[in-house]
Coordinates of C-alpha atoms and ligand atoms in Angstrom, one line a residue:
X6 CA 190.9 98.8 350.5
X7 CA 192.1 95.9 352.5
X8 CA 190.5 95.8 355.7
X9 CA 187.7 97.6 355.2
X10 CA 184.0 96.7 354.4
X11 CA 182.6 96.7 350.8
X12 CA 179.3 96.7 352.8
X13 CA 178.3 100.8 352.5
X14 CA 175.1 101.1 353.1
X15 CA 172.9 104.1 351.2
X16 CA 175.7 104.6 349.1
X17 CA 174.3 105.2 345.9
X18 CA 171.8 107.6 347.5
X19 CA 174.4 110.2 348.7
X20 CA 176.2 113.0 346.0
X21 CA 179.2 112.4 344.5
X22 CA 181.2 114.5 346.8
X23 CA 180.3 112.3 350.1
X24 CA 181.0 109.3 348.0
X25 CA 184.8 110.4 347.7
X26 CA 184.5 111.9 351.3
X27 CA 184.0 108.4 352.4
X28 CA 186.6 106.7 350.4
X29 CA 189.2 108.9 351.9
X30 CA 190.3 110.0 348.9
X31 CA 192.9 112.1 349.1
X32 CA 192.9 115.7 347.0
X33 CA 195.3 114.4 344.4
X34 CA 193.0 111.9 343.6
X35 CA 190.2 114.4 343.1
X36 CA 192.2 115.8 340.6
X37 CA 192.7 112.5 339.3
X38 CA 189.4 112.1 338.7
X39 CA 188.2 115.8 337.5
X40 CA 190.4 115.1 334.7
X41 CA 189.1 111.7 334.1
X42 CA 192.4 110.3 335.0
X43 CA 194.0 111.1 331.5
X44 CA 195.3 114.6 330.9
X45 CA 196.1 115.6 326.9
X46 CA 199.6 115.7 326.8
X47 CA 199.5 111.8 327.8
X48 CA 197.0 110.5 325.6
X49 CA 198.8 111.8 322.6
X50 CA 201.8 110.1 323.5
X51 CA 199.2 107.0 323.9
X52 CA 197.5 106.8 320.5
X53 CA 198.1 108.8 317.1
X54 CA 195.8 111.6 315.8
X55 CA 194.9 112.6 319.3
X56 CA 191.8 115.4 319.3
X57 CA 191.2 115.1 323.2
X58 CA 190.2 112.9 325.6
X59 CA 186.8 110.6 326.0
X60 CA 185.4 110.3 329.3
X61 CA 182.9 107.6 330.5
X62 CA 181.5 107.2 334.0
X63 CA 183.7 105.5 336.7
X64 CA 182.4 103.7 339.6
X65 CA 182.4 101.2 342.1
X66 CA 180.5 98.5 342.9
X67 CA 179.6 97.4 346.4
X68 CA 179.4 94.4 348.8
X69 CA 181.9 92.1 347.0
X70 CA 183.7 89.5 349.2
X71 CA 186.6 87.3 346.9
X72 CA 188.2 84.7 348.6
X73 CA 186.9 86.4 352.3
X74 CA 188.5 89.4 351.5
X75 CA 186.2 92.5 351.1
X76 CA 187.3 94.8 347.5
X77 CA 185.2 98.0 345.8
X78 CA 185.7 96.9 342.6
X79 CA 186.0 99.6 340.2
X80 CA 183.7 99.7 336.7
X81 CA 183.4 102.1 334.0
X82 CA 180.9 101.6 331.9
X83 CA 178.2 103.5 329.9
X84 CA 175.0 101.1 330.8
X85 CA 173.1 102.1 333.7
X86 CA 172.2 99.1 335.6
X87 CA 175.6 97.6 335.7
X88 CA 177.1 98.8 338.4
X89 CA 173.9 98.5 340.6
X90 CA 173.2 95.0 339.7
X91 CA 176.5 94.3 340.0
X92 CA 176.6 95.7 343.7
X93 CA 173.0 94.3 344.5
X94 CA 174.0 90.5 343.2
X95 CA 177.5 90.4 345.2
X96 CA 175.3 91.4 348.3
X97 CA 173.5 87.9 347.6
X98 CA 176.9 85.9 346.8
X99 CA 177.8 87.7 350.3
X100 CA 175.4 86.0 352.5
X101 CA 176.8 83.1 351.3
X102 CA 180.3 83.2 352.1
X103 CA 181.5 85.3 348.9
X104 CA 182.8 84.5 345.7
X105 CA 185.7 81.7 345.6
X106 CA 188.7 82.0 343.3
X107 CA 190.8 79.9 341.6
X108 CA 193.3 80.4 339.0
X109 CA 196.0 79.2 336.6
X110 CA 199.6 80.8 336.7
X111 CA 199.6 83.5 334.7
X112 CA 200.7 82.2 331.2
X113 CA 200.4 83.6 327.7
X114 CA 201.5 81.8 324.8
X115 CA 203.6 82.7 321.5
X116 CA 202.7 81.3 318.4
X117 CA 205.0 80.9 315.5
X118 CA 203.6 79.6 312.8
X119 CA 205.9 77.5 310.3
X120 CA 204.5 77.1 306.4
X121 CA 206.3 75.2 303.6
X122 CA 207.0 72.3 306.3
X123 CA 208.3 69.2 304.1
X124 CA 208.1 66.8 307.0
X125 CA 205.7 67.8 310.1
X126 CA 206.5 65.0 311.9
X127 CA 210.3 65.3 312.2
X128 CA 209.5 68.8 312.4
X129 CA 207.9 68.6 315.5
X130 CA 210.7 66.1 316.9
X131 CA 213.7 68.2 316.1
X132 CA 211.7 71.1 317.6
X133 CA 210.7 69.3 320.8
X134 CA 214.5 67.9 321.2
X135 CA 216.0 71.4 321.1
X136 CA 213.4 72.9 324.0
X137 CA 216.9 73.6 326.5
X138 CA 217.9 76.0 323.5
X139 CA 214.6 77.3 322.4
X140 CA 213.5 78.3 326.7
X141 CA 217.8 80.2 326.2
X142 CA 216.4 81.8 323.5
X143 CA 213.1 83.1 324.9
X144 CA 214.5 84.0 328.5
X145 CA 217.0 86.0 326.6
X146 CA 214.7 88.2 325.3
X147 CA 212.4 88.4 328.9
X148 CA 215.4 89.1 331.0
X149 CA 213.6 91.2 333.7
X150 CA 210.5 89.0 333.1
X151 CA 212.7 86.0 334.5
X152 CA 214.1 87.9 336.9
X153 CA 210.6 88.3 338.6
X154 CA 210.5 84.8 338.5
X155 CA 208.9 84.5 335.1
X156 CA 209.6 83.2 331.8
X157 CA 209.2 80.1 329.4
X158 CA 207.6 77.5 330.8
X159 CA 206.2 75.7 328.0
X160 CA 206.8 74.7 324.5
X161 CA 203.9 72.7 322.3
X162 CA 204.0 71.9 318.8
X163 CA 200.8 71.7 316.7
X164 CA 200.3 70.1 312.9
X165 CA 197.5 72.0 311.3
X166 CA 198.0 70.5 307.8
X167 CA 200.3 68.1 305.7
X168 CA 202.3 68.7 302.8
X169 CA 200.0 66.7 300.2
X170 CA 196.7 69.0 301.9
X171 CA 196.0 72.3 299.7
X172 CA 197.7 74.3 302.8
X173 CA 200.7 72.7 302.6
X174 CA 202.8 71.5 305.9
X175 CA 201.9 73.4 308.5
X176 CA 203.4 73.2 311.9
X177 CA 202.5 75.9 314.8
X178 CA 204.9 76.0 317.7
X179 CA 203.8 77.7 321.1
X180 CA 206.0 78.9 323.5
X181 CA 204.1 79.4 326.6
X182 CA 205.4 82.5 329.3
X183 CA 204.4 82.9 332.5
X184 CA 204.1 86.7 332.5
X185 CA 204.0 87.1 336.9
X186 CA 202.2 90.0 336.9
X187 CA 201.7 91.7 333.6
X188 CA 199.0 90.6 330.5
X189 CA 202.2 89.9 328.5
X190 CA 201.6 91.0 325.1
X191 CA 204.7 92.6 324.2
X192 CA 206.5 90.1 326.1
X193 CA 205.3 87.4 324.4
X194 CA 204.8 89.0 321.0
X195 CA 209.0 89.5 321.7
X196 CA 209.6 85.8 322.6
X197 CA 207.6 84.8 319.0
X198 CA 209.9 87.3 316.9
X199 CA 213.3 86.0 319.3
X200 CA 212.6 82.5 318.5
X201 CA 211.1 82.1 315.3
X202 CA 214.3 82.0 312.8
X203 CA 215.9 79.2 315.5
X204 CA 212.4 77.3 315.4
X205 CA 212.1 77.2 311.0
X206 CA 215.9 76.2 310.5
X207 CA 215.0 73.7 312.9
X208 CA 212.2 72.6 311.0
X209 CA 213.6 73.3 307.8
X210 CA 210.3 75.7 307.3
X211 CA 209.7 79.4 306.0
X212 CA 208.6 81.0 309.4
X213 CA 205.2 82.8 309.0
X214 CA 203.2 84.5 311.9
X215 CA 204.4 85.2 315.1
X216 CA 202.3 86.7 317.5
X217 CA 200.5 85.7 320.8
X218 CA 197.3 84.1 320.9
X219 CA 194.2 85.8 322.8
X220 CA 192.8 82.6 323.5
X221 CA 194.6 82.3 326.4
X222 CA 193.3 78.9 327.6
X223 CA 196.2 78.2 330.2
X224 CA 195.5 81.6 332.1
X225 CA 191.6 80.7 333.1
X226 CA 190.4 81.7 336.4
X227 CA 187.1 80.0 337.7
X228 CA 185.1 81.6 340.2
X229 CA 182.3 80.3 342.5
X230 CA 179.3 81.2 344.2
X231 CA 176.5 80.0 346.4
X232 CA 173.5 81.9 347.1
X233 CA 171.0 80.4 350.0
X234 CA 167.2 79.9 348.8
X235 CA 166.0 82.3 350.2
X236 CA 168.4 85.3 349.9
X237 CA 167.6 84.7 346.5
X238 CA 163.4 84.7 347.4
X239 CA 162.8 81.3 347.2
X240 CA 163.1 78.2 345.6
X241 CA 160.6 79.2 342.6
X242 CA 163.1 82.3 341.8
X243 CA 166.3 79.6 342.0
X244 CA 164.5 77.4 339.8
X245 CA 164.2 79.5 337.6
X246 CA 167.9 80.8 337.5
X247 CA 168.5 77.4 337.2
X248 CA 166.4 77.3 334.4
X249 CA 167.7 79.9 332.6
X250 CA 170.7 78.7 333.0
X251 CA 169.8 75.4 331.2
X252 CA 168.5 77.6 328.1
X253 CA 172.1 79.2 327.3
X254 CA 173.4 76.0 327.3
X255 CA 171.1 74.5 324.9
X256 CA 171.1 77.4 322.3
X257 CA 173.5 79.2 321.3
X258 CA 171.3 82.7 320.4
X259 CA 170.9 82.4 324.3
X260 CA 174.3 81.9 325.7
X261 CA 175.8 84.7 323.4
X262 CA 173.2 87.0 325.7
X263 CA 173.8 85.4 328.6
X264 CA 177.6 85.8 327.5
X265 CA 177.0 89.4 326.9
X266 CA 175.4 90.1 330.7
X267 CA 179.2 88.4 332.2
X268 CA 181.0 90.7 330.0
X269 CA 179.4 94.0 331.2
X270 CA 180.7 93.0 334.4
X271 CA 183.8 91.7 333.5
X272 CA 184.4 94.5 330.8
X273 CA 183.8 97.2 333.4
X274 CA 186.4 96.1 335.4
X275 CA 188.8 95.9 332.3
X276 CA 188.2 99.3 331.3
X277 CA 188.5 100.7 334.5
X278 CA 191.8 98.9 335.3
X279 CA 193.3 99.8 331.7
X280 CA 193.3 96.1 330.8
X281 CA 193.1 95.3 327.3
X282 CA 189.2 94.3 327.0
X283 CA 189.4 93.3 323.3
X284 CA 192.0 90.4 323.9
X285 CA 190.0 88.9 327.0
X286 CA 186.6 89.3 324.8
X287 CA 188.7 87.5 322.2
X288 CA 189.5 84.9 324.2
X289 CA 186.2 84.6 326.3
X290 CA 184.4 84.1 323.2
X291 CA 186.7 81.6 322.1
X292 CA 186.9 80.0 325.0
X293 CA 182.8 79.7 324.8
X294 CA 182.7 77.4 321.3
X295 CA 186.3 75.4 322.5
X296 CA 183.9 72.5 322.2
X297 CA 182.7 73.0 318.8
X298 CA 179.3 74.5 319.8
X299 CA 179.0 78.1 321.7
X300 CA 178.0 77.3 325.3
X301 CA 178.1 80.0 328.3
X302 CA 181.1 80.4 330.4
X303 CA 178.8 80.6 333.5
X304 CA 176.7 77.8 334.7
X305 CA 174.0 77.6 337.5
X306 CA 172.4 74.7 339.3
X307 CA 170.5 73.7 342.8
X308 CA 172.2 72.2 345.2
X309 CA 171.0 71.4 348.9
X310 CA 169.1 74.9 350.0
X311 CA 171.0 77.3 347.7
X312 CA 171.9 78.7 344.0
X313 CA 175.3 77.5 343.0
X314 CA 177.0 79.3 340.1
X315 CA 180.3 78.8 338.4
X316 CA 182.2 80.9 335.7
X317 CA 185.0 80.1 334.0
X318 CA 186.9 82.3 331.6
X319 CA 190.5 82.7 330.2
X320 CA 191.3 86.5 331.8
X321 CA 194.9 88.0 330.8
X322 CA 195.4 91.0 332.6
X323 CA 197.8 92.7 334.3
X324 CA 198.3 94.8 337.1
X325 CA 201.9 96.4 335.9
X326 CA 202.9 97.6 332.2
X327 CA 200.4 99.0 329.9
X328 CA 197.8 101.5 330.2
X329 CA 198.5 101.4 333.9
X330 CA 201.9 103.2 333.0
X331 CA 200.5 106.8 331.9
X332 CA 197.2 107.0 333.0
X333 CA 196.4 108.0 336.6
X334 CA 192.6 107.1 336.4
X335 CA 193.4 103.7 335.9
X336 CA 195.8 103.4 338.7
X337 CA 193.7 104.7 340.9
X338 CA 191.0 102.2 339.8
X339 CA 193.5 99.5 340.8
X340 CA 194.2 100.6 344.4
X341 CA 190.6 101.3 345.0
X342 CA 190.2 97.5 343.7
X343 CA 192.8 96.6 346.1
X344 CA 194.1 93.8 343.8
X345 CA 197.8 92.9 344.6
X346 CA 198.1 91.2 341.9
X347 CA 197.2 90.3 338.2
X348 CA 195.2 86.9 339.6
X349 CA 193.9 89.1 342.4
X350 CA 192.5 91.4 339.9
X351 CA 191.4 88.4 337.1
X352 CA 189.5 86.6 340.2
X353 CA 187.1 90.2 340.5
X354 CA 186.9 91.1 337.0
X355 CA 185.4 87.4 336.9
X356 CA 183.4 87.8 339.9
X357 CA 181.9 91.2 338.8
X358 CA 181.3 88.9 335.5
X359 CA 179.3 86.1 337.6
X360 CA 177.4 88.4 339.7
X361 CA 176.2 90.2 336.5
X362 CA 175.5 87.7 335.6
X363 CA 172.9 86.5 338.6
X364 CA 171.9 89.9 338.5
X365 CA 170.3 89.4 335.4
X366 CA 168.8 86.1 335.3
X367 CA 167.2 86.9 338.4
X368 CA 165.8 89.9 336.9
X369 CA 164.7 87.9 333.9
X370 CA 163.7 84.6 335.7
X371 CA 161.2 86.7 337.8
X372 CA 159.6 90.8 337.5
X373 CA 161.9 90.9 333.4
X374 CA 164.4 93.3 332.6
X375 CA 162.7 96.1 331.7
X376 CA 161.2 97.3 334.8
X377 CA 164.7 97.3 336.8
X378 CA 166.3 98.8 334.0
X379 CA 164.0 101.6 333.1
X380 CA 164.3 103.1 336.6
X381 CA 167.8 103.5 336.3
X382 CA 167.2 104.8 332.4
X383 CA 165.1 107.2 333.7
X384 CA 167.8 109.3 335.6
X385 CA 169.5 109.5 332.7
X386 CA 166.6 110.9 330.8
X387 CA 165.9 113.0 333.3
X388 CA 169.1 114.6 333.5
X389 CA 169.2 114.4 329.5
X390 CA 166.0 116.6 329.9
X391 CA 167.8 119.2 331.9
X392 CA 167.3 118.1 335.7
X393 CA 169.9 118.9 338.4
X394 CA 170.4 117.9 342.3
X395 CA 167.3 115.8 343.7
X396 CA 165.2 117.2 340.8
X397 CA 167.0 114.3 339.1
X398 CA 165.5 111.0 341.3
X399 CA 162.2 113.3 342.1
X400 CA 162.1 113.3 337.7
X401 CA 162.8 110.1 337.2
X402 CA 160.2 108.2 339.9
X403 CA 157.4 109.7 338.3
X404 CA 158.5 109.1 334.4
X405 CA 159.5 105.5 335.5
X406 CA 155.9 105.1 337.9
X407 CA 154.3 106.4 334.8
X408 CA 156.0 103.8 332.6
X409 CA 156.4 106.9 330.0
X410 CA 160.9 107.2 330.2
X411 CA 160.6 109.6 327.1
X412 CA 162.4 112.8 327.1
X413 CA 159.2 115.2 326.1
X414 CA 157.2 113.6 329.5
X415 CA 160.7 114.5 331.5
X416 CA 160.8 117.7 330.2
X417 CA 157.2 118.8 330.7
X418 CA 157.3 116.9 334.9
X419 CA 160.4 118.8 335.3
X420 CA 159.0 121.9 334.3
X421 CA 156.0 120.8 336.5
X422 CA 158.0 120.5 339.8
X423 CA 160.0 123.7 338.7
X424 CA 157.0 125.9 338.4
X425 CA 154.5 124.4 340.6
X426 CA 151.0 126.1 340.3
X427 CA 149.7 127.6 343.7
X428 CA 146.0 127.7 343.7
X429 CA 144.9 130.6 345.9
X430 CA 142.5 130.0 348.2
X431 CA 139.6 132.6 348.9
X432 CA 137.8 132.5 351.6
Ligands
MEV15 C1 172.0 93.5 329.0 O1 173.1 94.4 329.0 C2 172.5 92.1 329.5 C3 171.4 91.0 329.5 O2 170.8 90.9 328.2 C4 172.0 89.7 329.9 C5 171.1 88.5 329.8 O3 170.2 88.5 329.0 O4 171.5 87.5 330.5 C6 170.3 91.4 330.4

């Protein structure tokens, strides 16, 4: 998915089938998907206790443009309205120019934690002079990471507490890796465990955790977009984006909702890439209160004629390793994304994040939430009540016209449509 459009219009009006058709994809990937891209025998060797497999919905959204390169980004996700605001916002951001990326280099850091300290400060020196051995230590350990041009990169002491405080002395050593392509975990989690003994004799310290961090603060990506005025439909409609904006970052009951709306973007992408969606929620919502308070990591202001928006998010992922090793569904989600790369693939999980984003501030700074929403809830209900084909949408107009989305008024219009009454005429 390099050189094609994003741009397909009527998509989401055509079956499943001529989706796939139009994809090109090819019968393996059918299969792929029939099977929800995980057969049995691999996800027992995944996770323990293994009864079967759990499907979800997999999808693509439409019309995004990162960096002026077109991508479907792949979502699965169990919300309807996701993947259609999703698709309908980046079609905004589009006439725009797109979304623009940046990002950090890919670094994850180790922390060992050091307890019993007698002396923090000299602690920290003695640690800090023997870097040269500590990076030996830690490329050791990441031999193939290094030789992908990867590796320590970093080393940072922190004193959380002093001998005389009721912790103790308390030193916390990071060890930053740049983990190319992969989210690092085990990589990093390795370089805590290869280093940690080395680190306490040099402290003279009992060592105590040593594990990554999730809040992964020097792996951010920021991402920017700029809607005209009127693709958005007018300047009372950007106001009020603007507006609501201004709300999440006043109170805190706001931004975890406005929080919430990037993460089903952001999220979906995760999922659908085999990305470890705890850890970047993790660090997301650590990232949010760095300050001390809880703010939202997406902002939205006027400029001159447009909507500007701009997210920014720690976002470890990885585009080798992990899930992506056993299950199929997943890779194939990651070539449809056409991400060559881990940054590639942060800068459109946090696009999908913005334009959700957009997608619902607009909805809430204008018509509300519900209205949007309960059209798309309505095909589910329909289909809960037992419609099929284009008994589904014919279902779901009239439950959603007749602002009734309850299974009992699906059931008894679908068994209208099925058993129309015919009035006979006598003349
Ligand atoms: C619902 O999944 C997400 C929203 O609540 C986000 C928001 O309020 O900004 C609509």
């Amino acid at each position: 998915m390099s050189d094609r459009s994003s741009r397909i219009s009527g998509f989401y009006k055509l079956p499943v089938e001529r989706r796939r058709e139009i994809l090109s994809l090819a019968r393996d990937r059918l299969d792929v998907l029939a099977s929800g891209g995980l057969d049995i025998g691999t996800a027992d060797h995944m996770i323990e206790n293994v009864l079967g497999v759990f499907a979800l919905p997999f999808a693509v959204a439409l019309n995004f443009r990162v960096d002026g390169k077109d991508h479907l980004v792949p979502m699965v996700v169990e919300e309807p309205s996701v993947v259609a605001a999703a698709s309908n916002a980046a079609r905004l951001v589009r006439l725009g120019g797109g979304f623009a990326v940046e990002h950090d280099p890919p670094v994850m850091a180790a922390q060992v934690q050091l307890v019993d300290v007698a002396d923090p400060d000299a602690a920290v020196l003695a640690i800090e002079a023997a870097r040269a051995e500590i990076f030996a230590l830690a490329a050791a350990e990441v031999e193939g990471l290094c030789a992908r041009g990867g590796g320590p990169v970093g080393l940072r002491c922190r004193v959380l507490s002093r001998p005389a405080d009721p912790d103790g002395g308390m030193v916390v050593v990071h060890v930053e890796v740049d983990c190319r392509d992969a989210m690092g975990a085990n990589l990093v989690n390795g370089v805590a465990e290869a280093v940690a003994d080395r680190l306490a004799e040099l402290a003279r310290a009992r060592v105590g955790l040593r594990i990554l961090t999730n809040l992964s603060d020097r792996r951010c990506v920021r991402v920017r977009a700029r809607i005209p005025v009127d693709a958005l439909g007018g300047a009372t409609v950007a106001d009020g984006i603007a507006a609501a904006s201004r709300f999440a970052e006043l109170d805190a009951y706001r931004a975890a909702t406005h929080n919430k709306g990037i993460m089903n973007g952001v999220d979906a992408v995760l999922v659908a890439t085999g990305n470890d969606w705890r850890g970047v929620e993790a660090g997301a919502h650590a990232f949010a209160a760095r300050s001390g308070r809880y703010l939202p990591l997406a902002v939205w202001r006027r400029v001159e004629g447009a909507l500007e928006g701009r997210l920014e998010m720690p976002m470890a992922v990885g585009t080798v390793g992990g899930a992506l090793r056993c299950h199929a569904g997943a890779r194939l989600a990651l070539e449809l994304s056409g991400a060559a790369s881990a940054a590639e693939l942060a800068g459109l999980a946090a696009a999908a994040g913005l334009a959700s984003n957009l997608a619902a501030l607009r909805a809430l700074a204008t018509e509300g939430i519900q209205r949007g929403h309960m059209s798309l809830h309505a095909r589910v209900v329909a289909r809960a009540a037992g419609a099929t084909g284009d008994l589904v949408d014919r279902v779901a107009a009239e439950i959603a016209a007749l602002g009734d989305v309850k299974p009992e008024r699906a059931r008894a219009v679908l068994d209208r449509l099925r058993h129309p009454v015919v009035t006979e005429v006598v003349k």
